[in-house]
Tab-separated table of C-alpha atoms in Angstrom:
chain	number	residue	atom	x	y	z
P	211	MET	CA	56.665	-4.317	-1.029
P	212	LYS	CA	56.191	-4.571	2.724
P	213	ASP	CA	59.233	-4.570	5.005
P	214	LYS	CA	58.473	-7.323	7.524
P	215	PHE	CA	61.916	-8.475	8.536
P	216	SER	CA	64.158	-5.506	9.393
P	217	LYS	CA	63.578	-6.085	13.093
P	218	ASP	CA	65.603	-8.970	14.543
P	219	SER	CA	67.160	-9.635	11.140
P	220	ASP	CA	70.069	-11.482	12.768
P	221	ASN	CA	67.573	-14.036	14.142
P	222	TYR	CA	66.080	-14.401	10.685
P	223	GLY	CA	69.480	-15.500	9.386
P	224	LYS	CA	70.128	-17.729	12.388
P	225	TYR	CA	66.861	-19.652	12.585
P	226	ARG	CA	65.398	-19.746	9.083
P	227	PRO	CA	66.167	-22.880	7.041
P	228	THR	CA	68.461	-22.854	4.029
P	229	TYR	CA	67.315	-24.250	0.688
P	230	PRO	CA	68.174	-27.805	-0.425
P	231	GLU	CA	70.881	-28.638	-2.930
P	232	GLY	CA	68.236	-29.927	-5.298
P	233	LEU	CA	66.842	-26.433	-5.702
P	234	TYR	CA	70.179	-25.095	-6.950
P	235	ASP	CA	70.588	-28.054	-9.308
P	236	TYR	CA	67.126	-27.205	-10.641
P	237	ILE	CA	68.105	-23.548	-11.078
P	238	LYS	CA	71.278	-24.493	-12.957
P	239	SER	CA	69.293	-26.760	-15.285
P	240	LYS	CA	67.145	-23.793	-16.379
P	241	LEU	CA	69.944	-21.368	-17.236
P	242	ASN	CA	70.909	-20.138	-20.698
P	243	GLY	CA	73.852	-18.109	-19.409
P	244	ARG	CA	75.812	-17.464	-16.231
P	245	SER	CA	76.950	-13.877	-16.511
P	246	GLN	CA	74.706	-11.999	-14.054
P	247	ALA	CA	71.954	-12.895	-11.619
P	248	TRP	CA	69.681	-10.739	-9.491
P	249	ASP	CA	68.592	-12.116	-6.134
P	250	CYS	CA	65.602	-9.959	-5.272
P	251	ALA	CA	64.583	-9.549	-1.621
P	252	THR	CA	67.841	-11.233	-0.695
P	253	GLY	CA	67.362	-10.999	3.085
P	254	ASN	CA	70.503	-12.378	4.699
P	255	GLY	CA	71.966	-13.296	1.312
P	256	GLN	CA	71.766	-17.072	1.670
P	257	VAL	CA	70.575	-17.529	-1.932
P	258	ALA	CA	72.915	-14.843	-3.264
P	259	GLY	CA	75.814	-16.661	-1.640
P	260	ARG	CA	75.022	-19.838	-3.555
P	261	LEU	CA	74.379	-17.991	-6.798
P	262	ALA	CA	77.822	-16.418	-6.447
P	263	GLU	CA	79.261	-19.908	-6.976
P	264	ILE	CA	77.414	-20.156	-10.309
P	265	PHE	CA	77.489	-16.628	-11.766
P	266	GLU	CA	80.222	-14.158	-12.579
P	267	LYS	CA	78.321	-11.417	-10.755
P	268	VAL	CA	75.307	-11.343	-8.458
P	269	GLU	CA	73.237	-8.274	-7.690
P	270	ALA	CA	71.377	-8.725	-4.406
P	271	THR	CA	68.722	-6.254	-3.322
P	272	ASP	CA	66.469	-5.866	-0.330
P	273	LEU	CA	64.109	-3.263	1.047
P	274	SER	CA	65.776	-3.653	4.452
P	275	ALA	CA	69.200	-2.127	5.014
P	276	ASN	CA	69.335	-4.015	8.303
P	277	GLN	CA	68.929	-7.344	6.549
P	278	ILE	CA	71.725	-6.499	4.132
P	279	LYS	CA	73.946	-5.500	7.048
P	280	HIS	CA	73.852	-9.134	8.193
P	281	ALA	CA	74.190	-10.646	4.713
P	282	ILE	CA	76.819	-13.076	3.426
P	283	ILE	CA	79.856	-11.347	1.947
P	284	LYS	CA	81.485	-12.569	-1.274
P	285	SER	CA	83.626	-10.658	-3.736
P	286	ASN	CA	81.224	-11.082	-6.663
P	287	ILE	CA	78.049	-10.120	-4.768
P	288	HIS	CA	76.961	-6.475	-4.847
P	289	TYR	CA	74.274	-5.539	-2.323
P	290	SER	CA	71.968	-2.543	-2.601
P	291	VAL	CA	68.832	-1.283	-0.880
P	292	GLN	CA	66.152	-1.170	-3.576
P	293	VAL	CA	62.470	-1.984	-3.888
P	294	ALA	CA	61.640	-4.963	-6.063
P	295	GLU	CA	59.309	-3.068	-8.365
P	296	LYS	CA	61.697	-0.293	-9.445
P	297	THR	CA	65.465	-0.744	-9.672
P	298	ASN	CA	68.421	1.060	-11.196
P	299	PHE	CA	69.485	-1.954	-13.253
P	300	SER	CA	69.988	-1.807	-17.010
P	301	ASP	CA	67.582	-3.225	-19.556
P	302	HIS	CA	68.129	-6.921	-20.326
P	303	GLN	CA	70.928	-7.255	-17.760
P	304	PHE	CA	70.252	-10.614	-16.101
P	305	ASN	CA	70.311	-14.274	-17.069
P	306	LEU	CA	68.445	-15.140	-13.886
P	307	ILE	CA	66.219	-13.448	-11.319
P	308	THR	CA	65.454	-15.276	-8.080
P	309	VAL	CA	62.938	-14.452	-5.366
P	310	GLY	CA	62.997	-16.632	-2.260
P	311	GLN	CA	60.073	-16.549	0.190
P	312	ALA	CA	59.190	-12.952	-0.764
P	313	LEU	CA	57.205	-12.713	-4.001
P	314	HIS	CA	53.910	-12.673	-2.104
P	315	TRP	CA	54.861	-9.273	-0.593
P	316	PHE	CA	55.316	-7.594	-3.993
P	317	ASN	CA	53.045	-5.557	-6.218
P	318	PHE	CA	52.804	-8.255	-8.877
P	319	ASP	CA	52.016	-6.075	-11.897
P	320	GLN	CA	54.834	-3.648	-11.194
P	321	PHE	CA	57.356	-6.347	-10.328
P	322	PHE	CA	56.663	-8.469	-13.397
P	323	LYS	CA	56.979	-5.361	-15.561
P	324	GLU	CA	60.393	-4.719	-14.001
P	325	VAL	CA	61.384	-8.366	-14.521
P	326	LYS	CA	60.602	-8.127	-18.219
P	327	ARG	CA	62.674	-4.951	-18.464
P	328	VAL	CA	65.855	-6.223	-16.771
P	329	LEU	CA	65.751	-9.909	-17.787
P	330	LYS	CA	67.578	-11.037	-20.918
P	331	PRO	CA	65.331	-12.400	-23.709
P	332	ASP	CA	66.434	-15.949	-22.881
P	333	GLY	CA	66.581	-15.310	-19.125
P	334	VAL	CA	64.511	-16.938	-16.428
P	335	LEU	CA	62.657	-15.849	-13.294
P	336	ILE	CA	62.492	-18.453	-10.527
P	337	ALA	CA	60.362	-17.699	-7.469
P	338	PHE	CA	60.295	-20.170	-4.601
P	339	GLY	CA	59.296	-20.542	-0.995
P	340	TYR	CA	58.264	-22.975	1.709
P	341	GLY	CA	55.015	-23.541	3.493
P	342	LEU	CA	54.035	-24.950	6.860
P	343	ASN	CA	56.548	-27.555	8.026
P	344	TYR	CA	55.794	-30.919	9.553
P	345	VAL	CA	57.622	-33.011	12.156
P	346	ASN	CA	55.414	-35.796	13.539
P	347	ALA	CA	51.760	-36.251	14.428
P	348	GLU	CA	52.059	-34.838	17.945
P	349	VAL	CA	54.122	-31.764	17.040
P	350	ASP	CA	52.092	-31.117	13.898
P	351	GLU	CA	48.854	-31.018	15.895
P	352	ILE	CA	50.293	-28.367	18.219
P	353	ILE	CA	51.685	-26.286	15.347
P	354	LYS	CA	48.518	-26.437	13.255
P	355	HIS	CA	46.516	-25.182	16.232
P	356	PHE	CA	49.074	-22.412	16.724
P	357	TYR	CA	49.182	-21.507	13.020
P	358	PHE	CA	45.467	-21.446	12.317
P	359	ASN	CA	43.848	-20.598	15.658
P	360	ILE	CA	46.244	-18.693	17.932
P	361	ILE	CA	48.039	-16.543	15.353
P	362	GLY	CA	45.754	-17.223	12.396
P	363	PRO	CA	44.060	-13.791	12.514
P	364	TYR	CA	47.462	-12.085	12.615
P	365	TRP	CA	48.776	-13.324	9.286
P	366	ASP	CA	48.880	-10.733	6.513
P	367	ASP	CA	46.527	-11.350	3.614
P	368	GLU	CA	49.540	-12.143	1.431
P	369	ARG	CA	50.182	-15.325	3.404
P	370	LYS	CA	47.486	-17.068	1.379
P	371	HIS	CA	49.902	-17.148	-1.569
P	372	ILE	CA	52.337	-19.218	0.492
P	373	ASP	CA	49.580	-21.580	1.594
P	374	ASP	CA	48.582	-22.229	-2.021
P	375	LYS	CA	52.200	-22.466	-3.245
P	376	TYR	CA	51.857	-19.385	-5.497
P	377	GLN	CA	49.235	-21.184	-7.578
P	378	SER	CA	46.915	-18.163	-7.356
P	379	ILE	CA	49.543	-15.740	-8.701
P	380	SER	CA	49.255	-15.151	-12.427
P	381	PHE	CA	52.713	-15.077	-14.034
P	382	PRO	CA	52.405	-13.092	-17.305
P	383	PHE	CA	54.999	-15.094	-19.225
P	384	ASP	CA	54.712	-17.427	-22.214
P	385	GLU	CA	56.112	-20.463	-20.406
P	386	VAL	CA	55.626	-21.192	-16.715
P	387	GLN	CA	56.821	-24.374	-15.009
P	388	ARG	CA	56.351	-25.553	-11.422
P	389	GLN	CA	58.423	-27.964	-9.368
P	390	ASN	CA	58.266	-29.103	-5.747
P	391	PHE	CA	61.056	-30.221	-3.412
P	392	HIS	CA	61.462	-31.093	0.248
P	393	LEU	CA	64.013	-29.834	2.732
P	394	LYS	CA	64.772	-31.956	5.792
P	395	VAL	CA	66.691	-30.527	8.755
P	396	ALA	CA	67.481	-31.893	12.221
P	397	TRP	CA	66.661	-29.303	14.878
P	398	ASP	CA	66.482	-29.264	18.633
P	399	ILE	CA	63.560	-27.607	20.389
P	400	ASN	CA	65.426	-24.326	20.952
P	401	HIS	CA	66.143	-23.899	17.256
P	402	TYR	CA	62.541	-24.693	16.401
P	403	LEU	CA	61.247	-22.151	18.911
P	404	GLY	CA	63.675	-19.600	17.484
P	405	TYR	CA	62.262	-20.306	14.039
P	406	LEU	CA	58.682	-19.809	15.235
P	407	ASN	CA	59.684	-16.439	16.645
P	408	THR	CA	60.668	-15.241	13.159
P	409	TRP	CA	57.107	-15.636	11.843
P	410	SER	CA	55.543	-12.329	10.851
P	411	ALA	CA	52.215	-13.243	12.483
P	412	VAL	CA	54.023	-13.824	15.781
P	413	LYS	CA	55.465	-10.311	15.546
P	414	HIS	CA	52.021	-8.867	14.757
P	415	TYR	CA	50.535	-10.673	17.764
P	416	GLN	CA	53.287	-9.371	20.039
P	417	LYS	CA	52.821	-5.822	18.820
P	418	LYS	CA	49.075	-5.854	19.432
P	419	ASN	CA	48.948	-7.857	22.676
P	420	GLY	CA	52.296	-7.147	24.330
P	421	LYS	CA	53.143	-10.813	24.824
P	422	ASN	CA	54.641	-13.642	22.826
P	423	PRO	CA	52.094	-16.185	21.518
P	424	VAL	CA	54.814	-18.842	21.282
P	425	ASP	CA	54.709	-18.975	25.086
P	426	GLN	CA	51.221	-20.501	24.831
P	427	ILE	CA	52.559	-23.661	23.189
P	428	LYS	CA	56.106	-23.727	24.553
P	429	ALA	CA	55.422	-26.167	27.412
P	430	ASP	CA	53.508	-28.593	25.194
P	431	LEU	CA	56.201	-28.452	22.538
P	432	ASN	CA	58.965	-29.016	25.055
P	433	GLU	CA	57.158	-32.039	26.475
P	434	THR	CA	56.451	-33.503	23.050
P	435	TRP	CA	59.842	-32.702	21.502
P	436	GLY	CA	62.082	-33.703	24.373
P	437	SER	CA	65.852	-33.259	24.354
P	438	MET	CA	66.511	-34.918	20.996
P	439	ASN	CA	66.960	-33.445	17.553
P	440	LEU	CA	63.899	-34.147	15.418
P	441	GLU	CA	63.603	-34.106	11.641
P	442	VAL	CA	61.703	-31.065	10.394
P	443	THR	CA	60.448	-31.214	6.805
P	444	PHE	CA	59.757	-28.084	4.777
P	445	PRO	CA	57.829	-28.359	1.496
P	446	ILE	CA	59.652	-26.232	-1.095
P	447	PHE	CA	57.687	-24.987	-4.112
P	448	THR	CA	59.032	-23.217	-7.195
P	449	THR	CA	57.647	-21.336	-10.162
P	450	CYS	CA	59.923	-20.902	-13.179
P	451	ALA	CA	58.980	-18.324	-15.833
P	452	TYR	CA	60.918	-17.643	-19.045
P	453	GLY	CA	61.391	-14.057	-20.248
């Protein structure tokens, strides 16, 4: 797994969207037990924090110690720095394994092998993420140009799995289900710009060119967005696989 988010991990927690309530209702509907869950690639722990309201115990892991340092604290969440593909968990330990906006970074064969080892026979793996957001016609035109043309060459190859909603990933399980949701948030322009600055391709561009590509669209976005909060819609996609 690649570590893309150790740097500026506090901004990742501040500017990235949270997942909608409907996603957690969907997760609960798929469960056959609520003893232990593993939130893999937990980041700032936003998913682990919600799972802690459902499960007796939550194990939350991440490759980045810096991400975990900024994670949500709850008494029944245990954080550890571990790679997704090889953990110290026991065989058949978990009722649920979640991966939010991170599966595309994994070695799929090794991770799915680990999932089958640590997941209970009636357990479930649910991987989810969100693709390119949309706001309105004017903003969307600016962002699509930014996404595909300005920083397009700086996306990692793995980004294609987000763009196709994990459809190209083969889940080696007997039963695989897919479900889509939408998340709507009201953001001002400063929050939206902060979100853009968390994109991995933006960081790659900065590293190579020594300047921030967001600056190229900042004036146009400010003019189009104005001083109001606008509704930003994120398409949420999920893949549910039974152990």
